[in-house]
Structure formats: C-alpha cells, structure tokens
Short mmCIF file of C-alpha atoms in Angstrom, two decimals:
data_model
loop_
_atom_site.label_atom_id
_atom_site.label_comp_id
_atom_site.label_asym_id
_atom_site.label_seq_id
_atom_site.Cartn_x
_atom_site.Cartn_y
_atom_site.Cartn_z
CA MET X 19 8.13 9.13 5.06
CA LEU X 20 6.89 6.86 2.28
CA SER X 21 8.41 8.14 -0.93
CA ARG X 22 6.07 8.46 -3.88
CA THR X 23 6.94 9.05 -7.49
CA LEU X 24 4.42 10.92 -9.57
CA ARG X 25 3.06 8.60 -12.23
CA PRO X 26 0.76 9.96 -14.94
CA GLN X 27 -2.71 8.62 -14.18
CA SER X 28 -6.33 9.70 -14.18
CA ALA X 29 -7.83 11.37 -11.11
CA TRP X 30 -10.01 8.31 -10.49
CA ALA X 31 -7.06 5.92 -10.60
CA ALA X 32 -5.06 8.20 -8.34
CA CYS X 33 -7.55 8.09 -5.50
CA ARG X 34 -8.09 4.33 -5.66
CA GLY X 35 -5.45 3.30 -3.18
CA TYR X 36 -2.96 0.52 -2.71
CA ALA X 37 -4.92 -2.44 -4.04
CA ALA X 38 -5.44 -0.82 -7.43
CA GLY X 39 -1.70 -0.81 -7.93
CA ASN X 40 -1.01 2.64 -6.52
CA ALA X 41 1.69 1.27 -4.25
CA PRO X 42 4.25 3.88 -3.36
CA ASP X 43 7.85 3.19 -4.34
CA TYR X 44 9.74 2.24 -1.25
CA ASP X 45 13.32 3.18 -0.57
CA PRO X 46 15.37 0.18 -1.84
CA ASP X 47 17.91 0.65 0.91
CA PHE X 48 15.19 -0.02 3.49
CA LEU X 49 14.69 -3.72 4.23
CA GLY X 50 16.02 -4.73 0.82
CA VAL X 51 12.89 -3.85 -1.12
CA PRO X 52 13.83 -4.67 -4.75
CA ARG X 53 14.18 -1.87 -7.27
CA ASN X 54 11.52 -3.35 -9.55
CA HIS X 55 9.02 -3.55 -6.69
CA ALA X 56 6.28 -1.68 -8.55
CA GLU X 57 6.52 -4.07 -11.52
CA LEU X 58 6.37 -7.11 -9.25
CA LEU X 59 3.33 -5.71 -7.45
CA ALA X 60 1.49 -5.21 -10.72
CA LYS X 61 1.62 -8.97 -11.34
CA ARG X 62 0.82 -10.17 -7.82
CA PRO X 63 -2.73 -11.20 -6.88
CA VAL X 64 -4.39 -9.81 -3.76
CA SER X 65 -5.04 -12.49 -1.11
CA PRO X 66 -8.70 -13.33 -0.42
CA HIS X 67 -10.45 -11.00 2.02
CA VAL X 68 -14.23 -10.72 1.95
CA PHE X 69 -14.94 -13.40 -0.64
CA GLU X 70 -13.13 -16.55 -1.66
CA ILE X 71 -11.17 -16.66 -4.90
CA ASP X 72 -14.30 -17.88 -6.66
CA GLY X 73 -16.02 -14.67 -5.58
CA ARG X 74 -19.04 -16.51 -4.23
CA GLN X 75 -18.62 -17.84 -0.71
CA PRO X 76 -17.32 -15.67 2.12
CA HIS X 77 -13.64 -16.14 2.95
CA TYR X 78 -14.23 -16.33 6.70
CA LYS X 79 -17.03 -15.89 9.16
CA PHE X 80 -17.30 -12.20 10.03
CA PRO X 81 -17.34 -11.48 13.77
CA VAL X 82 -20.64 -10.05 15.00
CA GLY X 83 -18.92 -6.73 15.81
CA ALA X 84 -17.91 -6.31 12.18
CA ILE X 85 -21.45 -7.16 11.07
CA SER X 86 -22.87 -4.50 13.38
CA SER X 87 -20.38 -2.01 11.95
CA ILE X 88 -21.23 -2.64 8.28
CA THR X 89 -24.94 -2.60 9.11
CA ASN X 90 -24.40 0.83 10.63
CA ARG X 91 -22.81 2.00 7.39
CA ALA X 92 -25.53 0.41 5.22
CA THR X 93 -28.36 1.92 7.28
CA GLY X 94 -26.60 5.28 7.07
CA VAL X 95 -26.57 5.11 3.28
CA ALA X 96 -30.20 3.92 3.29
CA LEU X 97 -31.18 6.88 5.47
CA SER X 98 -29.44 9.36 3.17
CA VAL X 99 -31.02 7.91 0.04
CA GLY X 100 -34.44 7.51 1.66
CA THR X 101 -34.50 11.00 3.11
CA GLY X 102 -33.47 12.40 -0.27
CA ALA X 103 -36.22 10.49 -2.05
CA ALA X 104 -38.84 11.50 0.52
CA ALA X 105 -37.71 15.10 0.28
CA TYR X 106 -37.98 14.99 -3.51
CA VAL X 107 -41.54 13.65 -3.32
CA ALA X 108 -42.46 16.15 -0.63
CA LEU X 109 -41.09 19.10 -2.57
CA THR X 110 -42.45 18.18 -5.99
CA GLY X 111 -45.75 16.66 -4.92
CA ASP X 112 -47.58 15.65 -1.81
CA LEU X 113 -45.84 13.14 0.45
CA GLY X 114 -48.87 12.50 2.65
CA ALA X 115 -51.12 11.81 -0.30
CA ALA X 116 -48.51 9.56 -1.87
CA ILE X 117 -48.36 7.46 1.30
CA VAL X 118 -52.15 7.17 1.50
CA ALA X 119 -52.28 6.19 -2.18
CA PHE X 120 -49.67 3.51 -1.55
CA LYS X 121 -51.59 2.15 1.45
CA ASP X 122 -54.73 1.85 -0.66
CA ALA X 123 -52.96 0.29 -3.60
CA ALA X 124 -50.94 -2.35 -1.73
CA PRO X 125 -52.29 -2.94 1.80
CA LEU X 126 -50.30 -6.15 2.21
CA LEU X 127 -47.01 -4.33 1.69
CA VAL X 128 -47.67 -1.78 4.44
CA PHE X 129 -46.08 -3.81 7.27
CA PRO X 130 -42.88 -4.75 5.39
CA VAL X 131 -42.40 -1.22 4.10
CA LYS X 132 -42.95 0.27 7.56
CA ALA X 133 -40.38 -2.20 8.93
CA ALA X 134 -37.95 -1.32 6.14
CA VAL X 135 -38.28 2.37 7.00
CA ALA X 136 -38.12 1.86 10.77
CA PHE X 137 -35.09 -0.43 10.88
CA PRO X 138 -32.50 2.04 9.51
CA LEU X 139 -33.85 4.79 11.74
CA VAL X 140 -33.75 2.68 14.90
CA TYR X 141 -30.53 0.80 14.20
CA HIS X 142 -28.46 3.74 13.02
CA TYR X 143 -29.56 5.82 15.99
CA LEU X 144 -28.72 3.13 18.55
CA ALA X 145 -25.44 2.22 16.84
CA GLY X 146 -24.57 5.91 16.81
CA LEU X 147 -25.23 6.15 20.55
CA ARG X 148 -22.98 3.15 21.13
CA HIS X 149 -20.26 4.81 19.08
CA ILE X 150 -20.52 8.05 21.04
CA TYR X 151 -20.25 5.99 24.21
CA TRP X 152 -17.10 4.30 22.90
CA ASP X 153 -15.60 7.67 22.01
CA HIS X 154 -16.15 9.10 25.49
CA ALA X 155 -15.75 6.11 27.78
CA ARG X 156 -13.08 6.16 30.44
CA TYR X 157 -10.56 3.53 29.46
CA GLY X 158 -8.04 2.17 31.90
CA ASN X 159 -4.74 0.60 31.00
CA GLN X 160 -4.45 -1.67 27.97
CA ALA X 161 -4.13 -4.72 30.20
CA ASP X 162 -7.38 -3.87 31.99
CA LYS X 163 -10.05 -6.24 30.67
CA ASN X 164 -13.09 -4.27 31.84
CA SER X 165 -13.52 -1.76 29.05
CA PRO X 166 -16.41 -1.65 26.54
CA LEU X 167 -13.94 -2.38 23.73
CA GLU X 168 -12.91 -5.86 24.88
CA VAL X 169 -13.85 -8.84 22.72
CA PRO X 170 -16.73 -10.21 24.83
CA ALA X 171 -18.13 -6.72 25.50
CA MET X 172 -18.12 -5.84 21.80
CA ALA X 173 -19.69 -9.14 20.78
CA GLY X 174 -22.35 -8.82 23.47
CA SER X 175 -23.19 -5.21 22.68
CA SER X 176 -23.37 -6.01 18.95
CA LYS X 177 -25.81 -8.87 19.49
CA LEU X 178 -27.90 -6.72 21.81
CA LEU X 179 -27.91 -3.89 19.30
CA LEU X 180 -28.94 -6.06 16.35
CA GLY X 181 -31.56 -8.02 18.30
CA GLY X 182 -32.94 -4.97 20.06
CA SER X 183 -33.23 -3.04 16.79
CA VAL X 184 -35.12 -5.88 15.13
CA GLY X 185 -37.48 -6.03 18.10
CA ALA X 186 -38.04 -2.27 18.14
CA THR X 187 -38.59 -2.30 14.37
CA VAL X 188 -41.30 -4.95 14.66
CA LEU X 189 -43.03 -2.93 17.36
CA ALA X 190 -42.80 0.24 15.33
CA ALA X 191 -44.16 -1.47 12.22
CA LEU X 192 -47.07 -2.97 14.17
CA TYR X 193 -48.02 0.38 15.66
CA SER X 194 -50.69 2.23 13.76
CA THR X 195 -52.93 5.09 14.71
CA MET U 17 -10.73 -16.30 13.88
CA GLN U 18 -11.87 -17.72 17.20
CA ALA U 19 -9.33 -20.49 16.69
CA LEU U 20 -6.59 -17.95 17.20
CA ARG U 21 -7.91 -17.05 20.64
CA ARG U 22 -8.35 -20.69 21.52
CA GLY U 23 -4.74 -21.25 20.55
CA LEU U 24 -3.63 -18.53 22.93
CA LEU U 25 -5.56 -20.05 25.84
CA GLN U 26 -4.28 -23.55 25.16
CA ARG U 27 -0.70 -22.50 24.67
CA GLY U 28 0.43 -24.29 27.80
CA ARG U 29 -0.50 -27.61 26.20
CA LEU U 30 2.05 -27.10 23.41
CA LEU U 31 5.00 -27.88 25.68
CA VAL U 32 3.34 -31.03 27.02
CA ALA U 33 2.23 -32.23 23.60
CA GLU U 34 5.65 -31.64 22.05
CA ALA U 35 7.29 -33.66 24.81
CA GLN U 36 4.87 -36.55 24.33
CA LEU U 37 5.20 -36.70 20.57
CA GLY U 38 8.95 -36.40 20.94
CA ARG U 39 9.20 -34.35 17.75
CA GLY U 40 10.19 -37.49 15.86
CA HIS U 41 12.94 -38.52 18.32
CA ALA U 42 12.92 -41.41 20.76
CA THR U 43 12.24 -39.49 23.94
CA GLN U 44 9.49 -41.98 24.62
CA ALA U 45 12.15 -44.55 25.45
CA GLU U 46 11.67 -43.83 29.12
CA GLY U 47 10.06 -47.19 29.65
CA ALA U 48 6.63 -45.69 29.07
CA ALA U 49 4.53 -47.82 26.77
CA VAL U 50 4.17 -46.18 23.38
CA THR U 51 0.61 -46.67 22.22
CA SER U 52 0.48 -46.59 18.46
CA LYS U 53 -2.09 -43.98 17.60
CA ALA U 54 -4.65 -44.58 14.95
CA THR U 55 -4.23 -42.61 11.75
CA VAL U 56 -6.55 -39.62 11.72
CA GLU U 57 -6.61 -37.97 8.33
CA LYS U 58 -7.66 -34.34 8.12
CA GLU U 59 -8.01 -32.42 4.92
CA PHE U 60 -6.33 -29.03 4.49
CA LEU U 61 -7.02 -26.68 1.61
CA VAL U 62 -3.95 -24.49 1.15
CA TYR U 63 -3.84 -21.36 -1.01
CA ARG U 64 -1.30 -21.69 -3.81
CA TRP U 65 -0.03 -19.25 -6.37
CA SER U 66 3.29 -19.07 -8.16
CA PRO U 67 4.73 -15.98 -9.85
CA ASP U 68 6.42 -18.29 -12.37
CA SER U 69 3.25 -19.84 -13.76
CA GLU U 70 0.45 -18.03 -15.56
CA GLU U 71 -2.28 -19.84 -13.62
CA PRO U 72 -4.63 -17.98 -11.31
CA PRO U 73 -4.52 -18.67 -7.55
CA ARG U 74 -6.09 -21.95 -6.39
CA TYR U 75 -6.51 -24.11 -3.29
CA ASP U 76 -4.62 -27.42 -3.17
CA SER U 77 -5.95 -30.21 -0.98
CA TYR U 78 -3.60 -32.09 1.35
CA LYS U 79 -4.55 -34.93 3.68
CA VAL U 80 -2.43 -35.07 6.81
CA ASP U 81 -2.40 -37.57 9.64
CA ILE U 82 -2.72 -35.15 12.56
CA ASN U 83 -1.91 -37.87 15.10
CA SER U 84 1.63 -38.18 13.76
CA CYS U 85 2.21 -34.47 13.72
CA GLY U 86 2.70 -31.63 16.20
CA PRO U 87 -0.44 -29.89 17.44
CA MET U 88 0.15 -26.51 15.82
CA MET U 89 -0.89 -25.30 12.38
CA LEU U 90 2.75 -24.59 11.59
CA ASP U 91 3.65 -28.23 12.29
CA VAL U 92 1.04 -29.34 9.78
CA LEU U 93 2.29 -26.97 7.11
CA LEU U 94 5.91 -28.02 7.61
CA LYS U 95 4.83 -31.67 7.46
CA ILE U 96 3.10 -31.00 4.15
CA LYS U 97 6.24 -29.29 2.92
CA ASP U 98 8.45 -32.16 4.10
CA GLU U 99 6.40 -35.10 2.90
CA GLN U 100 3.95 -34.07 0.23
CA ASP U 101 4.86 -30.88 -1.61
CA GLN U 102 8.29 -29.27 -1.35
CA THR U 103 7.17 -26.31 -3.45
CA LEU U 104 4.87 -24.94 -0.72
CA SER U 105 6.24 -21.57 0.44
CA LEU U 106 5.57 -20.14 3.86
CA ARG U 107 7.12 -17.84 6.42
CA ARG U 108 7.68 -19.40 9.82
CA SER U 109 8.84 -16.47 11.95
CA CYS U 110 6.11 -17.51 14.39
CA ARG U 111 7.97 -20.78 15.15
CA PRO U 112 8.99 -19.89 18.71
CA VAL U 113 5.56 -18.50 19.57
CA SER U 114 3.35 -20.50 17.21
CA LEU U 115 -0.07 -20.09 18.75
CA LEU U 116 -2.63 -21.50 16.35
CA GLN U 117 -3.63 -25.06 17.23
CA VAL U 118 -5.20 -27.33 14.67
CA ASP U 119 -8.86 -28.09 15.24
CA ARG U 120 -8.68 -31.83 16.11
CA ASP U 121 -12.03 -32.53 14.46
CA ALA U 122 -11.00 -34.57 11.40
CA SER U 123 -14.41 -34.30 9.75
CA LYS U 124 -13.95 -30.55 9.24
CA MET U 125 -11.82 -29.36 6.35
CA THR U 126 -9.46 -26.52 7.28
CA ARG U 127 -8.70 -23.73 4.86
CA VAL U 128 -5.23 -22.13 5.05
CA ALA U 129 -4.86 -18.79 3.32
CA PRO U 130 -2.38 -15.91 3.40
CA LEU U 131 -3.04 -12.71 5.39
CA PRO U 132 -6.11 -11.06 3.83
CA HIS U 133 -5.89 -8.30 1.22
CA MET U 134 -2.13 -8.34 0.85
CA PHE U 135 -0.15 -8.80 -2.34
CA VAL U 136 0.88 -12.46 -2.55
CA VAL U 137 4.57 -13.10 -3.27
CA LYS U 138 4.15 -16.88 -3.46
CA ASP U 139 1.69 -19.33 -1.81
CA LEU U 140 1.31 -18.17 1.78
CA VAL U 141 4.02 -15.46 1.69
CA VAL U 142 2.73 -11.89 1.35
CA ASP U 143 4.42 -8.57 0.63
CA MET U 144 4.98 -6.79 3.96
CA ALA U 145 6.91 -3.80 2.59
CA ASN U 146 4.05 -1.32 3.10
CA PHE U 147 3.42 -2.57 6.65
CA TYR U 148 7.06 -2.16 7.68
CA ALA U 149 7.33 1.24 6.02
CA GLN U 150 4.30 2.45 7.96
CA TYR U 151 5.86 1.14 11.19
CA LYS U 152 9.07 2.99 10.43
CA HIS U 153 7.05 6.14 9.75
CA ILE U 154 5.87 6.50 13.37
CA GLN U 155 9.49 6.40 14.63
CA PRO U 156 9.12 3.46 17.03
CA TYR U 157 12.08 4.29 19.26
CA LEU U 158 12.72 6.33 22.38
CA GLN U 159 13.37 9.98 21.68
CA THR U 160 14.51 12.16 24.58
CA THR U 161 15.72 15.70 25.05
CA LYS U 162 16.94 15.22 28.61
CA PRO U 163 20.01 13.19 29.61
CA LYS U 164 19.69 10.17 31.88
CA PRO U 165 19.26 11.31 35.52
CA ASP U 166 21.96 9.06 36.99
CA GLY U 167 23.84 8.60 33.74
CA LYS U 168 22.66 4.99 33.46
CA GLU U 169 18.95 4.66 32.75
CA PHE U 170 15.67 6.50 32.43
CA LEU U 171 13.56 5.76 35.49
CA GLN U 172 9.83 5.12 35.47
CA THR U 173 7.22 4.64 38.18
CA LYS U 174 5.40 1.33 38.46
CA ASP U 175 2.14 2.98 37.37
CA ASP U 176 3.79 4.38 34.27
CA ARG U 177 5.29 0.99 33.52
CA ALA U 178 1.87 -0.63 33.95
CA LYS U 179 0.57 1.59 31.14
CA LEU U 180 2.88 -0.26 28.74
CA ASP U 181 1.41 -3.68 29.54
CA GLY U 182 -0.68 -4.80 26.59
CA LEU U 183 1.39 -2.67 24.21
CA TYR U 184 4.98 -3.87 24.31
CA GLU U 185 4.01 -7.50 23.60
CA CYS U 186 3.15 -6.75 19.97
CA ILE U 187 5.07 -9.10 17.66
CA LEU U 188 4.21 -7.22 14.45
CA CYS U 189 2.52 -10.28 12.99
CA ALA U 190 0.10 -7.98 11.08
CA CYS U 191 -2.91 -10.16 11.95
CA CYS U 192 -4.82 -7.09 13.17
CA SER U 193 -4.06 -4.75 10.27
CA THR U 194 -4.84 -7.43 7.72
CA SER U 195 -8.15 -8.23 9.40
CA CYS U 196 -9.28 -4.59 9.33
CA PRO U 197 -11.64 -3.83 6.39
CA SER U 198 -10.66 -0.19 6.63
CA TYR U 199 -7.00 -1.14 6.14
CA TRP U 200 -8.04 -3.35 3.20
CA TRP U 201 -9.54 -0.42 1.34
CA ASN U 202 -6.90 2.15 2.35
CA SER U 203 -3.61 0.31 3.00
CA ASP U 204 -1.59 3.09 1.48
CA LYS U 205 -2.92 5.93 3.62
CA TYR U 206 -4.42 4.41 6.79
CA LEU U 207 -1.72 3.30 9.21
CA GLY U 208 -3.67 0.29 10.50
CA PRO U 209 -4.19 -1.08 14.03
CA ALA U 210 -0.69 -2.55 14.48
CA VAL U 211 1.12 0.68 13.69
CA LEU U 212 -1.35 2.79 15.68
CA LEU U 213 -0.90 0.48 18.67
CA ALA U 214 2.86 1.02 18.34
CA ALA U 215 2.32 4.79 18.03
CA TYR U 216 0.23 4.75 21.21
CA ARG U 217 2.94 2.68 22.96
CA TRP U 218 5.38 5.52 22.41
CA ILE U 219 2.85 8.27 23.12
CA ILE U 220 2.15 7.06 26.65
CA ASP U 221 5.72 6.03 27.44
CA SER U 222 6.64 8.43 30.24
CA ARG U 223 10.30 8.34 29.26
CA ASP U 224 9.66 9.71 25.77
CA ASP U 225 9.85 13.50 25.35
CA PHE U 226 8.37 13.88 21.87
CA THR U 227 4.73 13.13 22.78
CA GLU U 228 3.36 16.32 21.20
CA GLU U 229 5.09 15.64 17.90
CA ARG U 230 3.92 12.02 17.86
CA ILE U 231 0.33 13.04 18.41
CA ARG U 232 0.52 15.73 15.75
CA GLN U 233 2.01 13.23 13.30
CA VAL U 234 -0.74 10.68 13.79
CA ASN U 235 -3.64 13.16 13.98
CA ASP U 236 -4.77 12.94 10.37
CA GLN U 237 -7.99 12.14 8.51
CA TRP U 238 -6.35 9.23 6.77
CA LYS U 239 -3.70 7.96 9.16
CA LEU U 240 -5.90 7.77 12.25
CA TYR U 241 -9.51 8.48 11.40
CA ARG U 242 -10.03 5.70 8.89
CA CYS U 243 -10.62 3.60 12.02
CA HIS U 244 -14.38 3.18 12.52
CA THR U 245 -14.12 0.85 15.52
CA ILE U 246 -15.03 -2.24 13.52
CA GLY U 247 -13.21 -4.33 16.12
CA ASN U 248 -11.76 -7.15 13.99
CA CYS U 249 -8.27 -6.25 15.18
CA THR U 250 -8.92 -7.08 18.82
CA THR U 251 -10.78 -10.27 17.90
CA VAL U 252 -7.83 -11.73 15.94
CA CYS U 253 -4.80 -10.61 17.96
CA PRO U 254 -2.88 -13.81 18.83
CA LYS U 255 -1.32 -12.11 21.87
CA GLY U 256 -4.66 -10.90 23.22
CA LEU U 257 -3.82 -7.21 22.73
CA ASN U 258 -6.42 -4.52 22.07
CA PRO U 259 -5.57 -2.16 19.20
CA ALA U 260 -9.17 -0.89 19.05
CA LYS U 261 -8.88 0.43 22.61
CA ALA U 262 -5.46 1.98 21.92
CA ILE U 263 -6.83 3.78 18.87
CA ALA U 264 -9.87 4.98 20.85
CA LYS U 265 -7.45 6.40 23.42
CA ILE U 266 -5.36 8.14 20.75
CA LYS U 267 -8.57 9.74 19.46
CA GLN U 268 -9.44 10.89 22.99
CA ILE U 269 -5.97 12.40 23.41
CA VAL U 270 -6.35 14.23 20.11
CA GLU U 271 -9.82 15.52 20.97
CA THR U 272 -9.21 16.56 24.58
CA GLY U 273 -5.54 17.45 24.46
CA LYS U 274 -4.92 15.47 27.63
CA ILE U 275 -3.03 12.21 27.86
CA VAL U 276 -5.39 9.43 28.92
#
C-alpha cells in the first residue's frame, strides 16, 4: 500500500491531489526512490497536458471521444445550473410570465436561447443513453475487435452523437406552437 | 496521437528500413548502387527543463536531416543527442519495440514532449514512482491456494488462455494512464488504465485463486470509478490494447458479481 505521512495542511490542500504536491512518500527500498523524494517533487514542473507551457494553445488535438465526454460533463453542469435558476424564478415569481416578457423584449434572441436550452437537454440525454449502453453491453475477449469500446466505434459514435444533437437542437429551436 | 497507431501498423517497415540505411555501417556494400539521398531537414521542438537551472521549461528547436536517420522518433532523438545537444535527457526503454515513426512530411514541425501531467525529472524523463507503486499495489503476480496438479505447471484451457490475449502484451509504457484526464486530476487516488488493465489480467486468469480479493481491492470510488469512459487510453495504446474495455468489464463484474 502507498505509505503516506501526515503533513499539517489545510482541508482544501489535502483534497487537491498529486499535482498540488500531495505526493505520498514512497518506500525508499522500493525501486530506489530517493529519501528526499517529496522535496524533489516540490521543485519539479508538471509536463504539459491540456495546454502548452504558454497556457494558450492546446498541447495536442483531443480525440473526438474525449470531446464528447467533456461535452457531456459541461452539459450536465449547465443542466444543474439552469434547472436551479429556472426553479428559483418559478418559486419566487412567475416563470411563464418571465419567458413571455423575454420574448417580447428580445425577439431576435429567442432562437439562440431556445437552442442553448435544448442542446444540453438533448446531448446529455443521448450521451447518457450511450453510457448506459456501454455499461451493459456484452463484451467478448480483449482481442475481439467488435465491441462498442474499440477506437473506430467510439470515434464514430461520438461524431454521430455530436452531429445528431446539433441537428435535433436546431429542430427543437425552430419548433414553435 | 494517431501517429502512434500508424506506427504500430507500419512496424513491419522498420526492419526493412533499418537494413537499407545500414544503421551507419557499410551493409550497402553488396554491389547495390547507393543513391545519395537529398537532405531533407525537418524541425523538431523538444521540451527542455533542467533541475539545475532556475529557468522555466521551454521548447528547443532542432533541425534534423531525416533522410540520414532511422525512421523512428527514437532514432531522431538519439541523433539530436549525438550530434547537436549532448545535454538532452531521455529514456529509451522502448528501443527494442520503438513504434512511433516520424511523419516524413518535412514541412510540418513536430513537437516532442514528455508524458502528459507527470512530474518532469529532466527534459523528457518523468517521475514514474507513483505509477510503479500503483502497479505494485494490485499484486500483479499469480496467487494460488492449490498445488500444481501434476507437480509441474498450472493447466489452462485454450478458451481461458484466449481471455488473456490483449492483456498480457502490456509493456507498462504509461501512455494510457498519462493520456487519461481523470488520471491527470487524480493521479494519487485513481489507479489509471494501465494498472486497471493489469488488475483485470489477473482477475480473469483462470489459474489465479484470489479473484474475490482482487475484485474487492479494486472496487472503490477512487481506484476504479474515477474512470468515466473518456476513451483516450485505447486511442493512444502503442500495442493496440483496450484498457477502456477492460475497465468496463471490471465494472460489470463488480455490479453483477459474475465474471465476464
């Protein structure tokens, strides 16, 4: 088991993880890890991951599967925040009237706002279905290249998901009673 | 990242290319006419950082004639180290199985950086202590309670042996774990795709008798369930393995209680 020494630190620093310098102290008899390992780690930079060392350009081109995954997370946060805001308006005022007032005040913004509301709903739902499918699919052996978690299948399903969600969002935003 | 997969597919060409270039020796003296190749300069930006200097990390530019060099990325780096900058530090454990070919397009600049989100020891060498400690943690060795049936070896059916294909080939290069954003944010607590692939390799090995304990050890919010099926691991594996699928199967075993 990784050995950890208890260092006095704030609760926030303690939960921050490895990159913030919370590296556990490894057993020096294991693989010749030096005894001053923690001190060395404090001085070492972390290699570039999302952004380059200038912090501006991306370090590498994210695969489309990773993009679909972070979009799922972002739409999930958007749904939580949006539902909370809508609930607040509904409980303290009148949500229906607020929407009508908005439509009258800014008729040109109606389509973009409807799209912005529809996209998280559609995308998160479809991405969630895909995830449930992954969790319950019958996988064969590791060497079997026919599963939904192979590289081409993931890339294809991600593109389909993103493209299909955009299409469904446009349709939903165009629809009006 | 796609270059890694291309390298895997074109691996057969390495042996032919090495023979033709002769690795600097006169194996061309077979009577075959040696055509002098034109110089094709390609620019490489290599990540540099030294613990001895106070400077922040930077990228140094090197121009290399890729026609007078082996076809693999490692050949280029060693050529830079030989001819241009002896202070460049790199690990070359991949030498026998070096799989990443250099993109022959000389107009494109290639960026060479260390494994992502790891502490940099120097230049392209990163601190692997955490990775190895996590691998040790899952006890990657056969554990049995029963003695060998004939006193010589543990036997296994062909079907059971087939389950290990796509698992035993792992070379612990850490490409998958260091490409996983979840492992970036939680390296200390999440085991990462490489270690979970190894854990699965021992879980479904029919000769191992400690399957229950292995599953119980790995069944943890942090060790296993930080995986959100992002899928970078499978995309970058230089051996074409599929850690994402192995982790999905571990989760199924945990949920259903049956070995799948």
